[in-house]
PDB file of C-alpha atoms in Angstrom:
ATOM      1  CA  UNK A   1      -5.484 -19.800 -11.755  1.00 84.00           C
ATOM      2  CA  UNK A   2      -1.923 -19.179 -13.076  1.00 95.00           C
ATOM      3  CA  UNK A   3       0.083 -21.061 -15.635  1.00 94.00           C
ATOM      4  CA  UNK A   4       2.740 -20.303 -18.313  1.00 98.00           C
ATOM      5  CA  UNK A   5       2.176 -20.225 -22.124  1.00 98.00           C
ATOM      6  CA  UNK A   6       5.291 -20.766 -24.350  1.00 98.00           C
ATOM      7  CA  UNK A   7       5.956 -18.034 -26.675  1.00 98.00           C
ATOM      8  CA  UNK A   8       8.893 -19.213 -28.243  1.00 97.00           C
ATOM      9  CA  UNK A   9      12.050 -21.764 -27.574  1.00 96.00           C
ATOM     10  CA  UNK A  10      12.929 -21.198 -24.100  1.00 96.00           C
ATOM     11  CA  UNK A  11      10.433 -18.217 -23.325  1.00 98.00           C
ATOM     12  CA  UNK A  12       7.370 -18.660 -21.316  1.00 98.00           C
ATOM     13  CA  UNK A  13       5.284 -16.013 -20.114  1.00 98.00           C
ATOM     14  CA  UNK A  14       3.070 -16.128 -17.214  1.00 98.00           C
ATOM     15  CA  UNK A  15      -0.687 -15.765 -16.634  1.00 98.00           C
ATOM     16  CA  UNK A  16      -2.698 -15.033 -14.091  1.00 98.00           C
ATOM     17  CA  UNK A  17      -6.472 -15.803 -15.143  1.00 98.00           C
ATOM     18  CA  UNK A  18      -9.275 -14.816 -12.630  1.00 98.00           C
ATOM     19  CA  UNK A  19     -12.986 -16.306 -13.074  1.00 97.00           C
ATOM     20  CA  UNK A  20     -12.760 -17.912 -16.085  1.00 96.00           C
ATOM     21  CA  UNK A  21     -16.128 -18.082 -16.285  1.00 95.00           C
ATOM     22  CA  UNK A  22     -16.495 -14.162 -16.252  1.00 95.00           C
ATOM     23  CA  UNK A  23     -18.853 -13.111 -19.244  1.00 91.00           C
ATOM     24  CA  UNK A  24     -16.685 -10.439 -20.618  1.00 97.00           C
ATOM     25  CA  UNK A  25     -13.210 -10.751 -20.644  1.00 98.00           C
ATOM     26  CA  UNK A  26     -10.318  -7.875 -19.580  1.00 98.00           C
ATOM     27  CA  UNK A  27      -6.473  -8.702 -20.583  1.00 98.00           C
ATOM     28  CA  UNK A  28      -4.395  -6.459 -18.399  1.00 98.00           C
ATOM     29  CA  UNK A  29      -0.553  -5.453 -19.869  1.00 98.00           C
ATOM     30  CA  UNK A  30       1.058  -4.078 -16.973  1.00 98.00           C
ATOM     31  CA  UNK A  31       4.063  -0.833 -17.161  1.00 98.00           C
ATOM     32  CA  UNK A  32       7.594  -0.695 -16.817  1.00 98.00           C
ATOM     33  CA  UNK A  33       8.868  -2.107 -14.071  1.00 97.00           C
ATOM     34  CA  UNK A  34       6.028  -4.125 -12.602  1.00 98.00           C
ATOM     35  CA  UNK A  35       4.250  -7.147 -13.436  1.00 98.00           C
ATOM     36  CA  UNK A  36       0.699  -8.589 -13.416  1.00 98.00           C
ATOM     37  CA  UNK A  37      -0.017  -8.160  -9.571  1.00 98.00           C
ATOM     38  CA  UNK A  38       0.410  -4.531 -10.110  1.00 98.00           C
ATOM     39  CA  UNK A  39      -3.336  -4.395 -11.015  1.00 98.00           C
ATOM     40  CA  UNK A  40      -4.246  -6.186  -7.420  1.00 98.00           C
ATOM     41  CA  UNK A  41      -7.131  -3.872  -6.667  1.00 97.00           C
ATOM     42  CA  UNK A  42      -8.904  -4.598 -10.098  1.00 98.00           C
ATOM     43  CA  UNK A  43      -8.276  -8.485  -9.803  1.00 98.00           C
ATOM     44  CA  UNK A  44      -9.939  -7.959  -6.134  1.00 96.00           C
ATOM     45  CA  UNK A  45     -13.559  -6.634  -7.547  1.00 97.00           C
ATOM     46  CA  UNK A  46     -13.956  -6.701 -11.400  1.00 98.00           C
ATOM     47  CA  UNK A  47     -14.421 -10.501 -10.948  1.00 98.00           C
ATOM     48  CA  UNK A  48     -17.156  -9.835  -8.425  1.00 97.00           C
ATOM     49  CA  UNK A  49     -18.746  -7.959 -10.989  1.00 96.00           C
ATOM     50  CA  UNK A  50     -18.800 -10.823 -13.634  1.00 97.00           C
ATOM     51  CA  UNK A  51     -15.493  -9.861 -15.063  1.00 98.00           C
ATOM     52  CA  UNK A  52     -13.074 -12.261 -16.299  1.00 98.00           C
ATOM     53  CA  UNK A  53      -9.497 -10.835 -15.909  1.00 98.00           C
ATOM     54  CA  UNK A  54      -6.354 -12.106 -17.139  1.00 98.00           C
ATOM     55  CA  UNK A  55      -2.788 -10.688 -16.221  1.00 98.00           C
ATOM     56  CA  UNK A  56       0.273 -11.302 -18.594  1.00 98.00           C
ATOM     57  CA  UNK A  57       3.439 -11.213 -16.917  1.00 98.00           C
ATOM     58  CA  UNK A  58       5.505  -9.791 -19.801  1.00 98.00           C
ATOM     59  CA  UNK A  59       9.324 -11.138 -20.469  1.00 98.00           C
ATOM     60  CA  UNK A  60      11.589 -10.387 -18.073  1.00 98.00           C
ATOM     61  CA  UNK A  61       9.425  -9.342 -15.995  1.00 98.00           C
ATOM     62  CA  UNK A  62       7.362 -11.252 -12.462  1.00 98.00           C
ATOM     63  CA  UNK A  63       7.340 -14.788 -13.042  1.00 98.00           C
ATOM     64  CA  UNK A  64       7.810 -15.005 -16.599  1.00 98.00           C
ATOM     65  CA  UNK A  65      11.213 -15.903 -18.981  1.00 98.00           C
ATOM     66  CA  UNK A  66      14.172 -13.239 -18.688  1.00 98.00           C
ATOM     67  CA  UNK A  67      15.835 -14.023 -21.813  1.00 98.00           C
ATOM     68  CA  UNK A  68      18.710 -11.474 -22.682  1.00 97.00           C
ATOM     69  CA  UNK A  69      17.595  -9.796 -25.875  1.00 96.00           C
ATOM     70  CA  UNK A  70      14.112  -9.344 -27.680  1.00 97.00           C
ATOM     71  CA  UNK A  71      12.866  -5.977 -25.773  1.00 98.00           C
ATOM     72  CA  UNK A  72      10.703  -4.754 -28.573  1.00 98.00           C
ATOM     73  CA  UNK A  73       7.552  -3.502 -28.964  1.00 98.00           C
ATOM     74  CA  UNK A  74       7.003  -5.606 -31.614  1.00 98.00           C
ATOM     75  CA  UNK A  75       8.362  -8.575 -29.618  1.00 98.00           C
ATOM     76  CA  UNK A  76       5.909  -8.591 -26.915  1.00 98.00           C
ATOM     77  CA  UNK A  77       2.502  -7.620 -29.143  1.00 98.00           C
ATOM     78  CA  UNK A  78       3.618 -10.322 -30.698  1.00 98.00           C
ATOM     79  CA  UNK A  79       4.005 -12.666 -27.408  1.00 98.00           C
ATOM     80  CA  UNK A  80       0.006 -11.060 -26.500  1.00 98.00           C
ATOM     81  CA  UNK A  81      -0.751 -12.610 -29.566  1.00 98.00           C
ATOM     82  CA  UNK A  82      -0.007 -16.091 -29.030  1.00 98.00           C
ATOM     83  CA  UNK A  83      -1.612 -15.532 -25.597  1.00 98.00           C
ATOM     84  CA  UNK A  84      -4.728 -14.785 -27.194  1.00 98.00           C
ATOM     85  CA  UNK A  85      -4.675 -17.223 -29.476  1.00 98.00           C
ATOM     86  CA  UNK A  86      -3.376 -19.866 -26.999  1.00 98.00           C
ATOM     87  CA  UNK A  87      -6.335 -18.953 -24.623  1.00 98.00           C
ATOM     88  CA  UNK A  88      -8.704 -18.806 -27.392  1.00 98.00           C
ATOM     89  CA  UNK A  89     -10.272 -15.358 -26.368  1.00 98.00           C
ATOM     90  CA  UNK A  90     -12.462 -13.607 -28.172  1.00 98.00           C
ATOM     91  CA  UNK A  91     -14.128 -10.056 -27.904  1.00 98.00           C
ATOM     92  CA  UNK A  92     -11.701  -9.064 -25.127  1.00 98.00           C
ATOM     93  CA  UNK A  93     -11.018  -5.209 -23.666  1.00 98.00           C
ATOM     94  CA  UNK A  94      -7.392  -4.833 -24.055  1.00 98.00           C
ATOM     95  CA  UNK A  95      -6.214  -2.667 -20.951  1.00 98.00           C
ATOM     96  CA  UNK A  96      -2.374  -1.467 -21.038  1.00 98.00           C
ATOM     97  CA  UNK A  97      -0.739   0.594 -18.692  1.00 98.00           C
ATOM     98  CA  UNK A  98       2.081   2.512 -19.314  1.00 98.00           C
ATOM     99  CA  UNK A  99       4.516   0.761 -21.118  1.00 98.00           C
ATOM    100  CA  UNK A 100       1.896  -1.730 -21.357  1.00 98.00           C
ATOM    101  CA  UNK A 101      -0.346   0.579 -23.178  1.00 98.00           C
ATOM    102  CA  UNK A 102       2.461   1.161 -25.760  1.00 98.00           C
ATOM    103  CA  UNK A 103       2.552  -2.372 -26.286  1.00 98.00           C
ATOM    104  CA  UNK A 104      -0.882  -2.334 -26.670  1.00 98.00           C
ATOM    105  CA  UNK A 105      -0.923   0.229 -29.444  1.00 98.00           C
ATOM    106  CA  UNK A 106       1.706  -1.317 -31.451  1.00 98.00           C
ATOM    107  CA  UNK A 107      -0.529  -5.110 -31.124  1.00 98.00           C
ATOM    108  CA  UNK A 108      -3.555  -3.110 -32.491  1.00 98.00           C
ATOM    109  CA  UNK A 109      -0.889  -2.118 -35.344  1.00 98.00           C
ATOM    110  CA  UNK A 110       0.813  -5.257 -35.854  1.00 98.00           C
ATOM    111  CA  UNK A 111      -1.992  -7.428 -35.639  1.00 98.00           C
ATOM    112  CA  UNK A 112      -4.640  -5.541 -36.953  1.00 98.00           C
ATOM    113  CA  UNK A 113      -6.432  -5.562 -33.524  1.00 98.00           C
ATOM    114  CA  UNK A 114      -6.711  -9.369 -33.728  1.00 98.00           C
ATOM    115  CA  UNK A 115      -9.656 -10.179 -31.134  1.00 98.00           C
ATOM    116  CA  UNK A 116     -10.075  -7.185 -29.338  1.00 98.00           C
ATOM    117  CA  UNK A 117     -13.432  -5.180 -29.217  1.00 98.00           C
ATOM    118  CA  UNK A 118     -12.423  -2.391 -27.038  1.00 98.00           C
ATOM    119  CA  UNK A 119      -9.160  -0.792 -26.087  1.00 98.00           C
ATOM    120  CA  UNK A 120      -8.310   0.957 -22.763  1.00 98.00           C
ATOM    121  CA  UNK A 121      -5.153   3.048 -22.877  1.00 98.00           C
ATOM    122  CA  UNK A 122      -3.556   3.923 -18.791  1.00 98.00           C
ATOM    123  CA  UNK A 123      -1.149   6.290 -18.412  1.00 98.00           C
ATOM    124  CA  UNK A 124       0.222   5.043 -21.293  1.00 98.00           C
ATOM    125  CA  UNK A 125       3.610   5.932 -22.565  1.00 98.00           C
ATOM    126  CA  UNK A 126       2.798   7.208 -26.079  1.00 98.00           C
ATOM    127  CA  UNK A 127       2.707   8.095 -28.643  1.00 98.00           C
ATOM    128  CA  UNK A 128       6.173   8.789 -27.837  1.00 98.00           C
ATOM    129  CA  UNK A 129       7.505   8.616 -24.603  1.00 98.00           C
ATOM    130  CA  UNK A 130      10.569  11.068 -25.448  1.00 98.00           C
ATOM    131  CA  UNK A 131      10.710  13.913 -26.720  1.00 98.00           C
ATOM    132  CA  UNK A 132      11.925  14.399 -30.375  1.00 97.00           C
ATOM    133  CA  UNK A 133      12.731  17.904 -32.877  1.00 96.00           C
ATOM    134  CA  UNK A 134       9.283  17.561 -33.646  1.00 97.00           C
ATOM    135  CA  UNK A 135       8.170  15.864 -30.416  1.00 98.00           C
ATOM    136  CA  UNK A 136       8.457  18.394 -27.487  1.00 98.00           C
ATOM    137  CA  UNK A 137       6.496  16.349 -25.511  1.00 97.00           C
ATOM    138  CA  UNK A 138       7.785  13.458 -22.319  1.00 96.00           C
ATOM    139  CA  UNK A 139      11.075  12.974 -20.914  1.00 96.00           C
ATOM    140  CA  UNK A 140      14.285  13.560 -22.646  1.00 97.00           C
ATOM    141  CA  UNK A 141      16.258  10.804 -23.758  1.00 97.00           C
ATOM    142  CA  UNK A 142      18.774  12.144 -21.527  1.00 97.00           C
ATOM    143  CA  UNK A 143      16.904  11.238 -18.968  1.00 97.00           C
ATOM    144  CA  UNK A 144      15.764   7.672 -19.911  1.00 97.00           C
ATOM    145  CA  UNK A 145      19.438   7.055 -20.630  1.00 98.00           C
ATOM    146  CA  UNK A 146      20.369   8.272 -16.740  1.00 97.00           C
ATOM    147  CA  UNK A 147      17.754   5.272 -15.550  1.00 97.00           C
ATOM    148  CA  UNK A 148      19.626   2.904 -17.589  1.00 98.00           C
ATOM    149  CA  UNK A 149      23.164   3.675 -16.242  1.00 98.00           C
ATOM    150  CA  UNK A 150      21.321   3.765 -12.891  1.00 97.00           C
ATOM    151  CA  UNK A 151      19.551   0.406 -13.621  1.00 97.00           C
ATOM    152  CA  UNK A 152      22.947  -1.434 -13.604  1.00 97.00           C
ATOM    153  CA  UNK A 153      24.377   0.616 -11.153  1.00 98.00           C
ATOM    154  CA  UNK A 154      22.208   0.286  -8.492  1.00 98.00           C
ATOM    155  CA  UNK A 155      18.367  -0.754  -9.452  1.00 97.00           C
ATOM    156  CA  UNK A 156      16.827  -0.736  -5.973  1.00 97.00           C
ATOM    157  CA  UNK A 157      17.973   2.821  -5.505  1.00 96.00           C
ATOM    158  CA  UNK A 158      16.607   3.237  -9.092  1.00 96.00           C
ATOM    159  CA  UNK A 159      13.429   1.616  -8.418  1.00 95.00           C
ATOM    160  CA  UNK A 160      12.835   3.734  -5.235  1.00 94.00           C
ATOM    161  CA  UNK A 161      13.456   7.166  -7.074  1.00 92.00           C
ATOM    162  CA  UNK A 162      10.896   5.938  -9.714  1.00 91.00           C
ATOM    163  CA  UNK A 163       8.656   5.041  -7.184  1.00 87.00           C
ATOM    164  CA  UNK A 164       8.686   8.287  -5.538  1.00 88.00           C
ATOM    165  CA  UNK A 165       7.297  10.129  -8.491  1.00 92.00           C
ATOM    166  CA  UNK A 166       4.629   7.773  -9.313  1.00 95.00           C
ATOM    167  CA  UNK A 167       1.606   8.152  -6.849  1.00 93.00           C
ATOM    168  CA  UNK A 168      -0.051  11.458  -6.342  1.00 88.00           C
ATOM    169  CA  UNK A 169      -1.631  10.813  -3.455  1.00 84.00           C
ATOM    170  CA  UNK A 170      -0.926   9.523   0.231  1.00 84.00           C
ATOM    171  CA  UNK A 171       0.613   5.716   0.105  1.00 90.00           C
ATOM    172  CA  UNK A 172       1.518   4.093   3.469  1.00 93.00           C
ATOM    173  CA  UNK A 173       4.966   3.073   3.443  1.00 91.00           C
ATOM    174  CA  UNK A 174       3.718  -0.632   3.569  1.00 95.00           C
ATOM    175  CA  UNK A 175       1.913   0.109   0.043  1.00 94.00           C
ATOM    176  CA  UNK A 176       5.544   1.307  -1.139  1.00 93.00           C
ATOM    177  CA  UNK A 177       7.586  -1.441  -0.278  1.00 94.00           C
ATOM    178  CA  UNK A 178       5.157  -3.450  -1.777  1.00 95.00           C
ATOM    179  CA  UNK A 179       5.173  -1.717  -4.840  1.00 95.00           C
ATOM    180  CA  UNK A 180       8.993  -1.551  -4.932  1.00 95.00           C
ATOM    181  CA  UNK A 181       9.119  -5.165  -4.567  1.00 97.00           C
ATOM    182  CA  UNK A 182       7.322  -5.867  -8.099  1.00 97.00           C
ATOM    183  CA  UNK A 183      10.233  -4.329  -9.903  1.00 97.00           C
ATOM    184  CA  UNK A 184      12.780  -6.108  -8.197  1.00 97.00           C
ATOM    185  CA  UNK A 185      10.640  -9.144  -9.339  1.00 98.00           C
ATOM    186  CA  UNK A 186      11.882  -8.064 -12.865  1.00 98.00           C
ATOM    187  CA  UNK A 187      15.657  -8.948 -14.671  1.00 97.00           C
ATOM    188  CA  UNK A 188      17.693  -6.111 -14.143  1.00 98.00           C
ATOM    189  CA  UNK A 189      18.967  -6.584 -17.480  1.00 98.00           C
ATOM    190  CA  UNK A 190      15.354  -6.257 -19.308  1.00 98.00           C
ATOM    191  CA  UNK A 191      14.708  -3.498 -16.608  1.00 98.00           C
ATOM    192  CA  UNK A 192      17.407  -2.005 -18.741  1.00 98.00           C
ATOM    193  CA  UNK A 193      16.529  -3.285 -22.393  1.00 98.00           C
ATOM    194  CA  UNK A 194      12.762  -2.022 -22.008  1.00 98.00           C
ATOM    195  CA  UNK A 195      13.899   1.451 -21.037  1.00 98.00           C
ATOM    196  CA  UNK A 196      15.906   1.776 -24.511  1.00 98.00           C
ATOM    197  CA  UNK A 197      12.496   0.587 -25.872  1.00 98.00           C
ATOM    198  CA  UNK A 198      10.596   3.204 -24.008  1.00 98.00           C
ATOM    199  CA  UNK A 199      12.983   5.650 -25.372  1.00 98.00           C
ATOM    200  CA  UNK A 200      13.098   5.151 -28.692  1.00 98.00           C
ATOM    201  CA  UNK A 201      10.184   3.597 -29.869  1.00 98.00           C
ATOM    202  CA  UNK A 202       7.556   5.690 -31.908  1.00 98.00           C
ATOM    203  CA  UNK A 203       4.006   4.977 -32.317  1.00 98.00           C
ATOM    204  CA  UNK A 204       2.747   7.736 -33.923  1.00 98.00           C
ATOM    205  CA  UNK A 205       1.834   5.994 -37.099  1.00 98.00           C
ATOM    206  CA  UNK A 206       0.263   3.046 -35.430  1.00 98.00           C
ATOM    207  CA  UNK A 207      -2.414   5.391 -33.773  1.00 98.00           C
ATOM    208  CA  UNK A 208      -4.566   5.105 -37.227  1.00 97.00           C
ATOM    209  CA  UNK A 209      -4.705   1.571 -37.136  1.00 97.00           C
ATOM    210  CA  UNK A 210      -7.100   1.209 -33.921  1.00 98.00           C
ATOM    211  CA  UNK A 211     -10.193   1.173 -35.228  1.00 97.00           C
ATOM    212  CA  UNK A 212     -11.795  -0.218 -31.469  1.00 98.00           C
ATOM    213  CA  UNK A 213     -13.366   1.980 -29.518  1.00 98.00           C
ATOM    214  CA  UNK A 214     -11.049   3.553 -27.451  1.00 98.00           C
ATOM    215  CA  UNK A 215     -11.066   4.745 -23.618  1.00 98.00           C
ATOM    216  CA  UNK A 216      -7.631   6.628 -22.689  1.00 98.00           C
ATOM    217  CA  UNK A 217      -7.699   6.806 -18.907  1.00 98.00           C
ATOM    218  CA  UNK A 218      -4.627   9.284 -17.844  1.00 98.00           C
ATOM    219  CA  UNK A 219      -3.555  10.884 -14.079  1.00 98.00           C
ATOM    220  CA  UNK A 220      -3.644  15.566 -14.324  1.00 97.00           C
ATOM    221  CA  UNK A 221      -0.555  15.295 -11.958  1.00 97.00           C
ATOM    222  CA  UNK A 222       1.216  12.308 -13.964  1.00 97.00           C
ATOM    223  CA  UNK A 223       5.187  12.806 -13.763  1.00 96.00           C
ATOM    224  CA  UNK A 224       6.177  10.040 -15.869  1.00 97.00           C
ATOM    225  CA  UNK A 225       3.435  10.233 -18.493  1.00 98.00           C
ATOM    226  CA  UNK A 226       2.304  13.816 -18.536  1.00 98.00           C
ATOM    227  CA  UNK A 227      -1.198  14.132 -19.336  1.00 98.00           C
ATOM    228  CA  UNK A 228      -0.568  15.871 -22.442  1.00 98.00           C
ATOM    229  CA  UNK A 229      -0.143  12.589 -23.952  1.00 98.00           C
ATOM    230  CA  UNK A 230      -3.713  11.341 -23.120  1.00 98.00           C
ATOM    231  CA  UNK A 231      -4.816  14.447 -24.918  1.00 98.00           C
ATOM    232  CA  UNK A 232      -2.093  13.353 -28.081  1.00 98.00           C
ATOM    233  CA  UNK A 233      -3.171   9.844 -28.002  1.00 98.00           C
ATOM    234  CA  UNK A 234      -7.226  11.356 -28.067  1.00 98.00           C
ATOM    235  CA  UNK A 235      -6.426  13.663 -31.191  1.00 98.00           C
ATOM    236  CA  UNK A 236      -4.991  10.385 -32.861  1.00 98.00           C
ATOM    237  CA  UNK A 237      -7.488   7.756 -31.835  1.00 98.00           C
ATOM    238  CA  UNK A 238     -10.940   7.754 -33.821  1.00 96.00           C
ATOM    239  CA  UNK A 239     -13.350   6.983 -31.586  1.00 95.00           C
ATOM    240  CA  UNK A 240     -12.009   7.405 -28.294  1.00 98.00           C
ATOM    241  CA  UNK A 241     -12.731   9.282 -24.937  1.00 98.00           C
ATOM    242  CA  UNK A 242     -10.041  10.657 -22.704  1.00 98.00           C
ATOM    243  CA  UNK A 243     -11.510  10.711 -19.207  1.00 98.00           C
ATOM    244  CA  UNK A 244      -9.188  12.534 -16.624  1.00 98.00           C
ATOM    245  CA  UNK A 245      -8.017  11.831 -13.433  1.00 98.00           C
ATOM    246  CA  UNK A 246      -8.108  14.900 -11.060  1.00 97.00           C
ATOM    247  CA  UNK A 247      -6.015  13.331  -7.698  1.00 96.00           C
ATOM    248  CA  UNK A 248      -3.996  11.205  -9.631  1.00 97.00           C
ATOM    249  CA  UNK A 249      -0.245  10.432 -11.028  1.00 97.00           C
ATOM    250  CA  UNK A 250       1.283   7.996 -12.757  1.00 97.00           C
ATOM    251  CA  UNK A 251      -0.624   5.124 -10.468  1.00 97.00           C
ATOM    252  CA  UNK A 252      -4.305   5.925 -11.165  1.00 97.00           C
ATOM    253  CA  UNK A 253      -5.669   2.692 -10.847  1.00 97.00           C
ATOM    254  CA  UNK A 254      -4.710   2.926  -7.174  1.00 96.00           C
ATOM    255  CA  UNK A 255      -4.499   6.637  -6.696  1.00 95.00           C
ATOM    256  CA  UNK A 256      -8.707   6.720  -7.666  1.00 97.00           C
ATOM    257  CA  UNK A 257      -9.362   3.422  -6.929  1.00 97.00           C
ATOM    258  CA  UNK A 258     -13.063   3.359  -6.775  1.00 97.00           C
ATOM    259  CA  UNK A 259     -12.994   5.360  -9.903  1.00 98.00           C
ATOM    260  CA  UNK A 260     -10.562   4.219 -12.142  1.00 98.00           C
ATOM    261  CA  UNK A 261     -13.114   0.844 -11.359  1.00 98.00           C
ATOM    262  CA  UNK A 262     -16.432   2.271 -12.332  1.00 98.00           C
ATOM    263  CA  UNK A 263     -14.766   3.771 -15.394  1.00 98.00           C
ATOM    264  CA  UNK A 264     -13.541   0.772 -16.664  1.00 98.00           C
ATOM    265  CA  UNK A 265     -16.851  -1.047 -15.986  1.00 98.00           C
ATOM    266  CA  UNK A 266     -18.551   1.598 -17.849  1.00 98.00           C
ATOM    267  CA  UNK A 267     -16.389   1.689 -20.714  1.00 98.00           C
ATOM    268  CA  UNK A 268     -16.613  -1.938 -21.372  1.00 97.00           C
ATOM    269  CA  UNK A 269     -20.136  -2.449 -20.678  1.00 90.00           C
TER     270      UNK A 269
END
């Protein structure tokens, strides 16, 4: 079941909600530069376990609004919000990857963890995704700022270079094309705006705010998000569990399919 929720003039979002009727529900916040359908191979069995799952396009991004500013983290915990509040969940697991799970942090912050009872945190891009003087952790912002200039220069060539780095294991080339096709879903010009996010966005001091328990579920081999920040994000968490990923990159939920699965489903109970 899919439909759009308005989030404000001239911005809708969409969602994808699967078995409605599940008994515990899973929200799903997928990374930079992807959308919902990125989390295919959850939607496919977590229902079939009882599961309700619901995937949030976010702006600029799959089938949702591309307006041409509002990139912020704030911006989109606050568009999860009125999602929440629109679908009239309650007790929900909050599972961000990525960029997703930075977003996620920063709703936990900003809205005091408004209706969620548990939090799971996927390769997510924090505390800080760059490095700073007292950061030496993540990319450089050197390096975010290269994506950008390559993001309008030529974003499929982009997209492929990112993609590249992102599995640790074997994927057919059918799986990558794919894969490359939900970025190109995306605005080229958010593409851009969520990368100067990414860069210099800190969410160091929202880390004592979560309260929930807390399952941080990060690849060893991750390239984009190295695995050091699972370990940061553990030391700042109360209450939380870092479980590692042996085979996997940035793409664990694909990379250990079957695991990353029975994890999840463990965590949330």
């Amino acid at each position: 079941m899919g439909y759009y929720i308005r989030v404000e003039k001239g911005v809708n979002v969409y969602v994808e909600d699967v078995n409605p009727t599940g008994s515990k529900t899973i929200l799903f916040i997928h990374g930079w530069p992807a959308n919902h359908q990125m989390f295919e191979y959850q939607f496919n069995q977590l229902p079939a376990m009882g599961y309700r799952c619901i995937g949030v396009d976010l702006r600029g991004f799959g089938k949702s609004s591309k307006p041409w500013e509002s990139y912020s983290y704030d911006r989109m915990a606050n568009d999860i919000r009125i999602v929440i509040d629109t679908l009239g969940l309650e007790e929900i697991t909050l599972a961000g990857h990525s960029m997703g799970g930075a977003i996620s942090i920063r709703y936990m912050a900003l809205h005091g963890g408004h209706k969620v009872a548990k939090l799971a945190l996927i390769g997510a891009a924090a505390p800080v995704f760059t490095r700073r003087s007292d950061y030496p952790y993540g990319i450089t912002a050197e390096e975010v700022n290269k994506l950008i200039e390559e993001t309008y220069a030529d974003r499929p060539n982009m997209l492929s270079g990112f993609g590249d780095i992102f599995f640790a294991r074997y994927v057919t080339k059918d799986f990558i094309d794919w894969f490359h096709g939900l970025g190109l879903m995306a605005s080229g010009n958010a593409t851009a705006k969520c990368l100067v996010s990414l860069r210099d966005e800190d969410l160091r001091n929202d880390l004592p705010f979560i309260q929930v328990p807390t399952a941080i579920l990060h690849g060893k081999h991750d390239k984009i998000c190295p695995f050091v920040l699972g370990e940061l994000l553990h030391q700042g968490i109360s209450n939380s569990v870092l479980i590692p990923f042996e085979y996997s990159g940035h793409g664990l939920f694909y990379c250990e399919v079957e695991k990353f699965n029975q994890e999840l489903v463990r965590f949330i109970g």
